[in-house]
């Protein structure tokens, strides 16, 4: 007999397929591992190359290593897409809860922005370094598919997730976290990587249309971030530090900062001959006048985030998938510093890019090793603790 003191246990989901059972708790946050791996390839390929100054851009084997990271990210993407398809087929109740549940939705739904960014990051790495192994024609075709899919998913998430937060989720001001930025940052990734495809389109309106569409997505993402970021800062100031497991997500704020700096640099790289004068030269001015102050704020936030992570670590912060927040956002700051180095010629930005890339590779190695261990032991696929 069940009494008031013995509530009914939730029904156990049974499946005859072990693989399907294993992915019941595989959420969209796993796509962050793909993003973090792909950015190692893209950022490494853009490092400054001046051996006399100690800059490792032409370090023997670096290009090959970056291409290997791209290949790994592509394998991870295909594997995760398959696993998430199984999740939706066999555990639709869980998948719907990730989006629609009033209490858990605000913490899981924003991670659908990671799906878009994973597609885009692998696509950009394909055209940057993957062409060494695939050939330019195949690399352009694959990037076009991934860019189109990633942009469509990113724009849908940028609308749908805030809509669900307004209409379905029950949110208190104290729940604000940098995770809320994820669906808004996805269009910025499209803005930064779309220009890579511009030279492969027919001259004239097709090229200009794509480039200006990227500029529009830059504005969409930037203004959306400027609306959301004050709520996150206000939550930190008035409520205090984030819970230990969420503390690494503070690094997510670096994403729109570094990626927007990368984007304006790409606009300046590809605008000449595509956008009519004098606007083509204006993008070069924008790359410096926007990128330098934003990179300054990114370094300020990086210092704050590192301090809070050190504090959380001393208080017992253990490993979780949120550690992947240490990778992609730092990678965007690497590519942003590389863009500023190209457009200012300052060695200081060269050195900044190299230092941040060293931090990125270290963060990726530690996080990837801990993730692999968690997969082997089954800890990362176990039901979440309450």
XYZ file of C-alpha atoms in Angstrom:
386
model
C 0.000 0.000 0.000
C 1.278 3.472 -0.884
C 0.864 6.091 1.820
C 1.338 9.847 1.797
C 4.830 9.308 3.121
C 5.610 6.949 0.246
C 5.051 8.827 -3.021
C 4.837 6.873 -6.211
C 8.184 6.495 -7.935
C 8.371 7.809 -11.480
C 7.847 5.127 -14.097
C 10.964 3.431 -15.348
C 11.520 3.762 -19.055
C 12.263 0.301 -20.422
C 13.878 -0.356 -23.728
C 15.121 -3.495 -25.343
C 17.947 -1.631 -26.961
C 20.937 -0.952 -24.673
C 22.203 1.804 -26.939
C 18.894 3.646 -26.718
C 18.879 3.287 -22.940
C 22.393 4.700 -22.713
C 21.404 7.969 -24.389
C 18.345 8.735 -22.251
C 20.201 11.481 -20.401
C 22.292 12.661 -23.364
C 21.366 16.330 -23.606
C 22.154 18.996 -26.211
C 24.938 20.286 -23.936
C 27.150 17.519 -25.345
C 27.531 19.512 -28.562
C 29.819 21.855 -26.617
C 32.525 19.188 -26.861
C 32.335 19.357 -30.663
C 32.590 23.133 -30.614
C 35.560 23.033 -28.268
C 37.405 20.541 -30.454
C 36.737 22.302 -33.758
C 37.919 25.684 -32.455
C 41.313 24.178 -31.606
C 41.748 23.478 -35.320
C 40.475 26.854 -36.554
C 42.338 28.951 -34.010
C 45.578 27.038 -34.483
C 45.483 27.520 -38.251
C 45.301 31.288 -37.841
C 48.212 31.747 -35.436
C 50.715 34.416 -36.540
C 53.742 33.111 -38.373
C 56.916 34.974 -37.425
C 59.519 32.478 -36.168
C 62.069 35.230 -35.529
C 59.709 36.703 -32.934
C 59.011 33.330 -31.355
C 55.565 32.995 -32.926
C 54.607 29.434 -33.811
C 52.374 29.939 -36.840
C 54.609 27.785 -39.062
C 55.693 25.339 -36.365
C 56.375 22.001 -38.078
C 53.396 19.731 -37.704
C 51.032 22.425 -36.400
C 48.908 22.454 -39.546
C 48.698 18.661 -39.529
C 47.718 18.667 -35.856
C 44.996 21.227 -36.548
C 43.676 19.097 -39.387
C 43.600 16.097 -37.054
C 41.533 18.112 -34.580
C 39.137 18.975 -37.403
C 38.796 15.282 -38.298
C 38.146 14.423 -34.655
C 35.489 17.131 -34.393
C 33.783 15.823 -37.523
C 33.697 12.282 -36.112
C 32.345 13.602 -32.817
C 29.655 15.589 -34.627
C 28.441 12.624 -36.665
C 28.447 10.398 -33.575
C 26.512 12.910 -31.489
C 23.973 13.567 -34.225
C 23.287 9.830 -34.347
C 23.078 9.529 -30.564
C 20.761 12.509 -30.292
C 18.554 11.034 -33.010
C 18.240 7.884 -30.883
C 17.435 10.112 -27.916
C 14.561 11.784 -29.758
C 13.234 8.493 -31.138
C 13.312 6.433 -27.929
C 13.147 9.066 -25.187
C 10.887 11.732 -26.577
C 9.503 12.461 -23.112
C 12.961 13.441 -21.932
C 13.705 15.404 -25.096
C 10.458 17.381 -24.761
C 11.222 18.055 -21.104
C 14.566 19.562 -22.103
C 12.646 22.155 -24.099
C 9.275 22.543 -22.414
C 9.551 21.641 -18.737
C 8.848 24.821 -16.723
C 11.609 24.162 -14.188
C 14.360 22.341 -16.122
C 13.772 24.001 -19.501
C 15.591 27.248 -18.640
C 18.792 25.291 -17.946
C 18.633 22.853 -20.893
C 16.760 24.542 -23.750
C 19.474 27.193 -24.339
C 21.912 24.390 -25.180
C 20.156 23.934 -28.515
C 22.316 26.866 -29.527
C 25.255 24.473 -29.122
C 23.834 22.245 -31.873
C 23.932 25.176 -34.271
C 27.416 26.227 -33.206
C 28.744 22.675 -33.467
C 27.563 22.452 -37.079
C 29.027 25.863 -37.861
C 32.339 25.268 -36.071
C 32.993 21.990 -37.872
C 31.988 23.580 -41.175
C 34.369 26.500 -40.675
C 37.206 24.166 -39.699
C 36.495 22.086 -42.806
C 37.143 25.034 -45.089
C 40.060 26.319 -42.999
C 42.113 23.128 -42.590
C 39.959 20.170 -43.682
C 40.501 21.081 -47.314
C 44.089 19.853 -46.915
C 42.721 16.303 -46.782
C 39.399 16.639 -48.620
C 40.343 19.017 -51.399
C 38.864 22.470 -51.854
C 35.764 21.399 -53.798
C 34.639 18.827 -51.236
C 35.511 21.141 -48.344
C 33.422 23.971 -49.803
C 30.486 21.629 -50.383
C 30.612 20.227 -46.836
C 30.999 23.668 -45.289
C 28.069 24.981 -47.347
C 25.835 22.195 -46.001
C 26.954 22.631 -42.399
C 26.810 26.425 -42.573
C 23.290 26.376 -43.994
C 22.045 23.860 -41.436
C 23.827 25.552 -38.542
C 22.555 29.000 -39.484
C 18.975 27.740 -39.811
C 19.121 25.980 -36.433
C 20.826 28.987 -34.832
C 18.241 31.485 -36.048
C 15.423 29.159 -34.979
C 16.979 28.762 -31.512
C 17.509 32.524 -31.180
C 13.739 32.967 -31.546
C 12.321 29.763 -30.052
C 14.326 29.588 -26.821
C 13.498 33.151 -25.661
C 9.880 32.482 -26.668
C 9.785 29.388 -24.460
C 11.433 31.307 -21.630
C 8.650 33.893 -21.840
C 5.686 31.570 -22.320
C 6.514 28.148 -20.822
C 9.352 28.382 -18.352
C 9.044 29.619 -14.768
C 12.076 31.784 -14.169
C 13.247 33.801 -11.173
C 15.839 36.577 -11.478
C 18.241 34.522 -9.359
C 18.257 31.810 -12.060
C 19.993 33.986 -14.653
C 23.212 32.348 -15.894
C 25.512 32.803 -18.908
C 23.890 29.668 -20.389
C 21.072 31.970 -21.506
C 23.496 33.533 -24.005
C 23.983 30.330 -26.018
C 21.055 30.633 -28.469
C 21.885 34.312 -29.018
C 25.561 33.655 -29.750
C 24.847 31.094 -32.482
C 24.063 33.732 -35.179
C 27.337 35.453 -34.296
C 29.187 32.244 -35.146
C 27.406 32.283 -38.519
C 28.476 35.900 -38.956
C 32.118 35.030 -38.256
C 32.308 31.908 -40.442
C 29.989 32.839 -43.319
C 32.536 35.160 -44.971
C 34.759 32.130 -45.636
C 32.240 31.034 -48.263
C 32.009 34.439 -49.966
C 34.895 33.903 -52.460
C 33.325 30.610 -53.557
C 30.073 32.251 -54.689
C 29.537 33.917 -58.078
C 30.785 37.502 -58.171
C 28.284 40.279 -57.702
C 25.081 40.099 -55.741
C 25.488 36.542 -54.378
C 28.735 37.481 -52.624
C 27.443 40.807 -51.356
C 24.194 39.237 -50.159
C 25.973 36.600 -48.090
C 28.416 39.086 -46.588
C 25.694 41.569 -45.623
C 23.548 38.727 -44.286
C 26.474 37.930 -41.989
C 26.572 41.582 -40.935
C 22.850 41.388 -40.132
C 23.399 38.284 -37.996
C 26.250 40.108 -36.263
C 23.792 42.846 -35.274
C 21.102 40.358 -34.273
C 23.443 38.526 -31.941
C 25.195 41.596 -30.573
C 22.014 43.440 -29.618
C 20.485 40.274 -28.175
C 23.585 39.749 -26.044
C 23.502 43.354 -24.861
C 19.942 42.793 -23.649
C 20.729 39.544 -21.833
C 24.144 40.286 -20.326
C 22.973 42.964 -17.845
C 20.591 40.430 -16.254
C 23.462 38.000 -15.767
C 25.738 40.615 -14.221
C 22.905 41.872 -11.990
C 22.302 38.311 -10.777
C 25.988 37.917 -9.871
C 26.140 41.250 -8.044
C 22.897 40.879 -6.103
C 22.776 37.125 -5.464
C 26.430 36.134 -5.332
C 28.542 33.519 -7.146
C 26.953 30.840 -9.284
C 26.544 27.299 -7.938
C 29.854 25.433 -8.134
C 28.862 23.228 -11.073
C 27.790 26.281 -13.104
C 30.812 28.461 -12.326
C 32.675 27.457 -15.541
C 29.760 28.868 -17.567
C 31.067 32.332 -16.722
C 33.494 31.750 -19.592
C 30.523 31.673 -21.980
C 30.399 35.465 -21.828
C 33.695 35.474 -23.729
C 31.935 33.801 -26.675
C 30.027 36.795 -28.058
C 32.963 39.095 -27.263
C 35.635 37.077 -29.044
C 33.355 35.921 -31.844
C 32.116 39.425 -32.638
C 35.708 40.657 -32.807
C 36.456 37.768 -35.155
C 33.405 38.602 -37.246
C 34.274 42.258 -37.860
C 37.780 41.168 -38.783
C 36.368 38.736 -41.350
C 34.102 41.454 -42.769
C 37.163 43.629 -43.301
C 39.065 40.733 -44.915
C 36.394 39.938 -47.497
C 34.593 43.259 -48.094
C 37.021 44.717 -50.691
C 35.684 43.922 -54.145
C 32.410 42.619 -52.679
C 30.852 45.673 -51.014
C 30.802 48.963 -52.949
C 33.134 51.790 -51.954
C 33.423 53.519 -49.545
C 31.718 50.909 -47.336
C 34.341 48.268 -48.090
C 36.996 50.409 -46.411
C 34.653 51.166 -43.537
C 34.783 47.549 -42.453
C 38.525 47.871 -41.923
C 37.927 50.821 -39.624
C 35.190 48.916 -37.792
C 37.484 45.940 -37.246
C 39.841 48.095 -35.169
C 37.492 50.603 -33.544
C 35.106 47.852 -32.440
C 37.522 44.995 -31.884
C 40.096 46.678 -29.644
C 37.719 47.898 -26.892
C 35.693 44.681 -26.983
C 38.845 42.621 -26.618
C 39.770 44.815 -23.667
C 36.465 43.990 -21.978
C 36.943 40.309 -22.833
C 40.267 40.313 -20.965
C 38.602 42.012 -18.000
C 35.873 39.355 -17.935
C 38.454 36.604 -18.360
C 40.228 37.793 -15.230
C 36.962 37.869 -13.259
C 35.916 34.425 -14.527
C 39.282 32.876 -13.674
C 39.144 34.327 -10.159
C 35.646 32.935 -9.567
C 36.613 29.520 -10.965
C 39.641 29.370 -8.662
C 37.349 30.267 -5.753
C 34.872 27.555 -6.752
C 37.636 24.985 -7.159
C 38.866 25.680 -3.631
C 35.310 25.108 -2.421
C 35.059 21.695 -4.040
C 34.002 22.284 -7.638
C 34.299 18.920 -9.382
C 34.314 17.970 -13.033
C 31.149 18.360 -15.087
C 30.361 18.910 -18.752
C 30.247 22.626 -17.964
C 34.062 22.475 -18.141
C 33.714 22.571 -21.941
C 32.905 26.250 -21.417
C 36.656 26.692 -20.949
C 37.314 25.812 -24.607
C 35.187 27.379 -27.343
C 34.849 30.838 -25.708
C 38.614 31.087 -25.220
C 39.035 29.913 -28.807
C 36.913 32.806 -30.057
C 39.205 35.191 -28.197
C 42.150 33.572 -29.974
C 40.591 34.162 -33.389
C 39.603 37.678 -32.319
C 43.178 38.464 -31.298
C 44.406 37.018 -34.602
C 42.021 39.330 -36.470
C 43.265 42.352 -34.537
C 46.869 41.344 -35.220
C 46.123 41.261 -38.967
C 44.418 44.649 -39.026
C 46.658 46.567 -36.620
C 50.020 44.899 -37.225
C 50.722 45.033 -33.495
C 52.937 42.311 -32.070
C 51.030 42.599 -28.793
C 47.996 40.968 -30.397
C 50.229 38.274 -31.886
C 51.495 37.448 -28.426
C 47.980 37.551 -26.974
C 46.756 35.072 -29.585
C 49.593 32.659 -28.818
C 49.079 32.906 -25.042
C 45.329 32.348 -25.320
C 45.862 29.428 -27.696
C 48.160 27.770 -25.172
C 45.396 28.178 -22.574
C 42.858 26.753 -25.043
C 44.899 23.631 -25.776
C 45.519 23.055 -22.060
C 41.825 23.450 -21.249
C 40.869 21.105 -24.094
C 43.337 18.415 -23.008
C 42.155 18.424 -19.395
C 38.454 18.556 -20.250
C 38.669 15.929 -22.992
C 40.533 13.532 -20.696
C 37.993 13.966 -17.902
C 35.127 13.549 -20.375
C 36.589 10.342 -21.764
C 36.978 8.999 -18.228
C 33.395 9.915 -17.437
C 32.169 8.104 -20.540
C 34.165 4.968 -19.747
C 32.860 4.839 -16.177
C 29.326 5.769 -17.228
C 29.166 8.717 -14.832
C 28.388 11.274 -17.539
C 25.491 9.270 -18.950
C 23.920 8.520 -15.566
C 20.694 10.240 -14.449
C 21.377 13.746 -13.151
C 21.628 14.177 -9.403
C 19.053 16.336 -7.694
